[in-house]
């Protein structure tokens, strides 16, 4: 790892073992920052620190900190006041427990740091803690003080380095009250099947392949304007129509995802979950039409349907059609009518 300036020096307290370490930022921001200017002449807009009592600008050395009371009174707080507070974690990352990693709510995750062994004597206990974390498959929960406040942290192993994630205190996590939809919504199995198909089609991704397209576009625009060229304009995508049919939106999303990956949606249609869902949807409709009550009361209608079906399917004998699995509900009911002679149906009506 290249040399990075440490932001905090202290030690890890692991029972009676003390491990001198340096705290290094594990992340960095690549976002492009802008300056405020006066649009008429391009002059910089700067913020000046002015004392409102003396109405003059003050230097950084003259600036301290204070706590504002409810009535507006300022209570000065010095660095000496904070240094004398009885905080055992002022210069120590104190491990208090070891827990499974899934016990940590991702909502608590904050800034990330690397813990670097500070000096040769720290190498042995540092390695001991690292290997203990690996073998236990747990993370360490610790308390530490940074930038004037005590914080909660989680220690875990990243490659051969101990990393620490700052954690928010549990009472800093808001309860998601009033965030979820307040209406009752029913999701059908077919909709879930299509959602699963879309997830499978999109598949996984290597996070290392993802990059910030917006930042690259901003950099290209700045380069063009600096060289006196006209920045390239990208046509804005046409606003999509408001989708009212969720099923149509899911089916279209699956098709587009397959096409983007070079797959042919038509050739793989029988294998998709939506086809299976269609088969499941047909079978429940066939069940009520096979009940004895409907067979006895609709004999005339079934005979008419049988005549129409036999004319449209002249190449296939009627008896063979009853063995196929892809017939509609009307064909199934017609087969039942053919198996039951008309003479037998008449006494059933009379007994009813």
GROMACS .gro file of C-alpha atoms in nm, residues 77-320:
model
  244
   77UNK     CA    1  -1.526   2.518   2.517
   78UNK     CA    2  -1.148   2.486   2.485
   79UNK     CA    3  -0.935   2.196   2.363
   80UNK     CA    4  -0.805   2.158   2.719
   81UNK     CA    5  -1.160   2.109   2.844
   82UNK     CA    6  -1.214   1.826   2.598
   83UNK     CA    7  -0.873   1.668   2.667
   84UNK     CA    8  -0.949   1.641   3.038
   85UNK     CA    9  -1.271   1.445   2.988
   86UNK     CA   10  -1.254   1.091   3.138
   87UNK     CA   11  -1.278   0.908   2.807
   88UNK     CA   12  -1.075   0.584   2.804
   89UNK     CA   13  -1.096   0.569   2.424
   90UNK     CA   14  -0.927   0.906   2.367
   91UNK     CA   15  -0.622   0.734   2.216
   92UNK     CA   16  -0.740   0.373   2.215
   93UNK     CA   17  -0.959   0.158   1.997
   94UNK     CA   18  -1.110  -0.055   2.271
   95UNK     CA   19  -1.250  -0.390   2.155
   96UNK     CA   20  -1.558  -0.474   2.360
   97UNK     CA   21  -1.699  -0.783   2.183
   98UNK     CA   22  -1.677  -1.024   1.888
   99UNK     CA   23  -1.996  -1.096   1.693
  100UNK     CA   24  -2.095  -1.257   1.360
  101UNK     CA   25  -2.077  -1.014   1.071
  102UNK     CA   26  -2.446  -1.055   0.987
  103UNK     CA   27  -2.535  -0.905   1.324
  104UNK     CA   28  -2.430  -0.563   1.193
  105UNK     CA   29  -2.704  -0.367   1.021
  106UNK     CA   30  -2.568  -0.210   0.698
  107UNK     CA   31  -2.758   0.106   0.790
  108UNK     CA   32  -2.504   0.159   1.066
  109UNK     CA   33  -2.206   0.161   0.827
  110UNK     CA   34  -2.018   0.489   0.815
  111UNK     CA   35  -1.663   0.586   0.709
  112UNK     CA   36  -1.401   0.315   0.650
  113UNK     CA   37  -1.038   0.315   0.766
  114UNK     CA   38  -0.731   0.093   0.742
  115UNK     CA   39  -0.544   0.016   1.062
  116UNK     CA   40  -0.169   0.007   1.003
  117UNK     CA   41   0.076  -0.144   1.250
  118UNK     CA   42   0.282   0.142   1.395
  119UNK     CA   43   0.636   0.013   1.427
  120UNK     CA   44   0.811  -0.324   1.435
  121UNK     CA   45   0.694  -0.424   1.787
  122UNK     CA   46   0.332  -0.392   1.670
  123UNK     CA   47   0.371  -0.650   1.392
  124UNK     CA   48   0.332  -0.959   1.615
  125UNK     CA   49   0.016  -0.860   1.808
  126UNK     CA   50  -0.130  -0.705   1.491
  127UNK     CA   51  -0.088  -1.036   1.306
  128UNK     CA   52  -0.228  -1.227   1.602
  129UNK     CA   53  -0.549  -1.021   1.602
  130UNK     CA   54  -0.581  -1.046   1.225
  131UNK     CA   55  -0.549  -1.424   1.220
  132UNK     CA   56  -0.784  -1.460   1.518
  133UNK     CA   57  -1.049  -1.262   1.330
  134UNK     CA   58  -0.999  -1.479   1.022
  135UNK     CA   59  -1.031  -1.807   1.208
  136UNK     CA   60  -1.331  -1.702   1.415
  137UNK     CA   61  -1.513  -1.561   1.109
  138UNK     CA   62  -1.637  -1.282   1.333
  139UNK     CA   63  -1.593  -0.907   1.350
  140UNK     CA   64  -1.477  -0.704   1.648
  141UNK     CA   65  -1.694  -0.430   1.794
  142UNK     CA   66  -1.490  -0.144   1.938
  143UNK     CA   67  -1.524   0.204   2.081
  144UNK     CA   68  -1.291   0.489   1.989
  145UNK     CA   69  -1.275   0.868   1.999
  146UNK     CA   70  -1.217   1.076   1.687
  147UNK     CA   71  -1.272   1.444   1.608
  148UNK     CA   72  -1.409   1.533   1.946
  149UNK     CA   73  -1.658   1.252   1.998
  150UNK     CA   74  -1.669   0.886   2.094
  151UNK     CA   75  -1.768   0.653   1.817
  152UNK     CA   76  -1.856   0.290   1.754
  153UNK     CA   77  -1.651   0.079   1.513
  154UNK     CA   78  -1.635  -0.264   1.353
  155UNK     CA   79  -1.301  -0.433   1.282
  156UNK     CA   80  -1.271  -0.692   1.006
  157UNK     CA   81  -0.998  -0.836   0.784
  158UNK     CA   82  -0.951  -0.714   0.426
  159UNK     CA   83  -0.677  -0.914   0.252
  160UNK     CA   84  -0.391  -0.892   0.505
  161UNK     CA   85  -0.503  -0.567   0.666
  162UNK     CA   86  -0.736  -0.495   0.956
  163UNK     CA   87  -1.000  -0.249   0.844
  164UNK     CA   88  -1.234  -0.053   1.067
  165UNK     CA   89  -1.578   0.072   0.971
  166UNK     CA   90  -1.720   0.354   1.172
  167UNK     CA   91  -2.068   0.264   1.295
  168UNK     CA   92  -2.355   0.487   1.386
  169UNK     CA   93  -2.488   0.439   1.734
  170UNK     CA   94  -2.814   0.239   1.738
  171UNK     CA   95  -3.013   0.543   1.852
  172UNK     CA   96  -2.889   0.735   1.545
  173UNK     CA   97  -3.079   0.502   1.309
  174UNK     CA   98  -3.423   0.635   1.232
  175UNK     CA   99  -3.722   0.403   1.249
  176UNK     CA  100  -3.867   0.365   0.894
  177UNK     CA  101  -4.209   0.476   1.010
  178UNK     CA  102  -4.439   0.601   0.736
  179UNK     CA  103  -4.193   0.510   0.459
  180UNK     CA  104  -4.346   0.186   0.329
  181UNK     CA  105  -4.660   0.203   0.108
  182UNK     CA  106  -4.968   0.252   0.323
  183UNK     CA  107  -5.199   0.064   0.085
  184UNK     CA  108  -5.257  -0.309   0.064
  185UNK     CA  109  -5.092  -0.447  -0.249
  186UNK     CA  110  -5.119  -0.805  -0.374
  187UNK     CA  111  -4.834  -0.940  -0.585
  188UNK     CA  112  -4.923  -1.236  -0.804
  189UNK     CA  113  -4.699  -1.537  -0.855
  190UNK     CA  114  -4.665  -1.460  -1.224
  191UNK     CA  115  -4.536  -1.111  -1.145
  192UNK     CA  116  -4.280  -1.259  -0.908
  193UNK     CA  117  -4.179  -1.511  -1.177
  194UNK     CA  118  -4.118  -1.229  -1.423
  195UNK     CA  119  -3.923  -1.033  -1.162
  196UNK     CA  120  -3.709  -1.342  -1.100
  197UNK     CA  121  -3.656  -1.381  -1.473
  198UNK     CA  122  -3.544  -1.019  -1.499
  199UNK     CA  123  -3.303  -1.064  -1.207
  200UNK     CA  124  -3.159  -1.381  -1.364
  201UNK     CA  125  -3.122  -1.210  -1.701
  202UNK     CA  126  -2.941  -0.909  -1.556
  203UNK     CA  127  -2.720  -1.152  -1.366
  204UNK     CA  128  -2.421  -1.047  -1.158
  205UNK     CA  129  -2.157  -0.782  -1.215
  206UNK     CA  130  -1.798  -0.727  -1.114
  207UNK     CA  131  -1.806  -0.406  -0.913
  208UNK     CA  132  -1.456  -0.326  -1.038
  209UNK     CA  133  -1.603  -0.283  -1.389
  210UNK     CA  134  -1.841  -0.007  -1.277
  211UNK     CA  135  -1.733   0.355  -1.311
  212UNK     CA  136  -1.872   0.706  -1.279
  213UNK     CA  137  -2.008   0.802  -1.623
  214UNK     CA  138  -2.121   1.141  -1.501
  215UNK     CA  139  -1.775   1.237  -1.373
  216UNK     CA  140  -1.615   1.133  -1.703
  217UNK     CA  141  -1.868   1.342  -1.896
  218UNK     CA  142  -1.794   1.644  -1.674
  219UNK     CA  143  -1.418   1.601  -1.727
  220UNK     CA  144  -1.464   1.586  -2.105
  221UNK     CA  145  -1.680   1.897  -2.096
  222UNK     CA  146  -1.419   2.087  -1.891
  223UNK     CA  147  -1.140   1.979  -2.127
  224UNK     CA  148  -1.339   2.095  -2.430
  225UNK     CA  149  -1.422   2.435  -2.278
  226UNK     CA  150  -1.060   2.486  -2.165
  227UNK     CA  151  -0.938   2.432  -2.521
  228UNK     CA  152  -1.201   2.664  -2.667
  229UNK     CA  153  -1.404   2.388  -2.826
  230UNK     CA  154  -1.775   2.337  -2.810
  231UNK     CA  155  -1.861   2.056  -2.566
  232UNK     CA  156  -2.024   1.755  -2.724
  233UNK     CA  157  -2.393   1.731  -2.652
  234UNK     CA  158  -2.566   1.404  -2.583
  235UNK     CA  159  -2.929   1.384  -2.690
  236UNK     CA  160  -3.152   1.339  -2.392
  237UNK     CA  161  -3.349   1.014  -2.395
  238UNK     CA  162  -3.712   1.044  -2.490
  239UNK     CA  163  -3.940   1.032  -2.190
  240UNK     CA  164  -4.096   0.692  -2.162
  241UNK     CA  165  -4.469   0.651  -2.161
  242UNK     CA  166  -4.635   0.604  -1.827
  243UNK     CA  167  -4.661   0.232  -1.769
  244UNK     CA  168  -4.993   0.129  -1.622
  245UNK     CA  169  -4.955  -0.246  -1.674
  246UNK     CA  170  -4.690  -0.392  -1.442
  247UNK     CA  171  -4.687  -0.724  -1.627
  248UNK     CA  172  -4.622  -0.552  -1.959
  249UNK     CA  173  -4.338  -0.351  -1.806
  250UNK     CA  174  -4.177  -0.665  -1.659
  251UNK     CA  175  -4.209  -0.861  -1.984
  252UNK     CA  176  -4.059  -0.572  -2.183
  253UNK     CA  177  -3.776  -0.538  -1.932
  254UNK     CA  178  -3.692  -0.909  -1.964
  255UNK     CA  179  -3.690  -0.886  -2.344
  256UNK     CA  180  -3.468  -0.576  -2.349
  257UNK     CA  181  -3.229  -0.726  -2.095
  258UNK     CA  182  -3.191  -1.039  -2.308
  259UNK     CA  183  -3.142  -0.837  -2.625
  260UNK     CA  184  -2.873  -0.625  -2.456
  261UNK     CA  185  -2.684  -0.946  -2.376
  262UNK     CA  186  -2.714  -1.075  -2.733
  263UNK     CA  187  -2.978  -1.334  -2.652
  264UNK     CA  188  -3.283  -1.406  -2.863
  265UNK     CA  189  -3.595  -1.378  -2.646
  266UNK     CA  190  -3.806  -1.574  -2.897
  267UNK     CA  191  -3.590  -1.884  -2.901
  268UNK     CA  192  -3.579  -1.914  -2.524
  269UNK     CA  193  -3.940  -1.826  -2.461
  270UNK     CA  194  -4.052  -2.181  -2.362
  271UNK     CA  195  -3.782  -2.191  -2.095
  272UNK     CA  196  -3.870  -1.863  -1.925
  273UNK     CA  197  -4.065  -1.855  -1.598
  274UNK     CA  198  -4.347  -1.657  -1.759
  275UNK     CA  199  -4.432  -1.959  -1.978
  276UNK     CA  200  -4.449  -2.180  -1.671
  277UNK     CA  201  -4.669  -1.925  -1.502
  278UNK     CA  202  -4.907  -1.933  -1.800
  279UNK     CA  203  -4.949  -2.311  -1.766
  280UNK     CA  204  -5.024  -2.277  -1.398
  281UNK     CA  205  -5.279  -2.008  -1.476
  282UNK     CA  206  -5.476  -2.228  -1.721
  283UNK     CA  207  -5.508  -2.533  -1.495
  284UNK     CA  208  -5.723  -2.373  -1.221
  285UNK     CA  209  -5.981  -2.262  -1.481
  286UNK     CA  210  -6.025  -2.621  -1.601
  287UNK     CA  211  -6.111  -2.753  -1.254
  288UNK     CA  212  -6.459  -2.601  -1.204
  289UNK     CA  213  -6.572  -2.709  -1.553
  290UNK     CA  214  -6.510  -3.075  -1.470
  291UNK     CA  215  -6.756  -3.082  -1.177
  292UNK     CA  216  -7.055  -3.322  -1.212
  293UNK     CA  217  -7.312  -3.043  -1.179
  294UNK     CA  218  -7.202  -2.862  -1.492
  295UNK     CA  219  -7.178  -3.187  -1.691
  296UNK     CA  220  -7.545  -3.272  -1.634
  297UNK     CA  221  -7.688  -2.924  -1.702
  298UNK     CA  222  -7.495  -2.829  -2.015
  299UNK     CA  223  -7.519  -3.142  -2.233
  300UNK     CA  224  -7.665  -2.956  -2.534
  301UNK     CA  225  -7.393  -2.689  -2.526
  302UNK     CA  226  -7.118  -2.951  -2.501
  303UNK     CA  227  -7.257  -3.137  -2.805
  304UNK     CA  228  -7.247  -2.816  -3.010
  305UNK     CA  229  -6.888  -2.750  -2.904
  306UNK     CA  230  -6.796  -3.109  -2.995
  307UNK     CA  231  -6.927  -3.066  -3.348
  308UNK     CA  232  -6.729  -2.744  -3.400
  309UNK     CA  233  -6.407  -2.896  -3.268
  310UNK     CA  234  -6.436  -3.209  -3.483
  311UNK     CA  235  -6.472  -2.996  -3.800
  312UNK     CA  236  -6.166  -2.775  -3.725
  313UNK     CA  237  -5.945  -3.072  -3.636
  314UNK     CA  238  -6.013  -3.311  -3.922
  315UNK     CA  239  -5.655  -3.438  -3.940
  316UNK     CA  240  -5.646  -3.553  -3.578
  317UNK     CA  241  -5.902  -3.805  -3.443
  318UNK     CA  242  -6.110  -3.675  -3.152
  319UNK     CA  243  -5.994  -3.955  -2.924
  320UNK     CA  244  -5.629  -3.857  -2.961
   0.00000   0.00000   0.00000
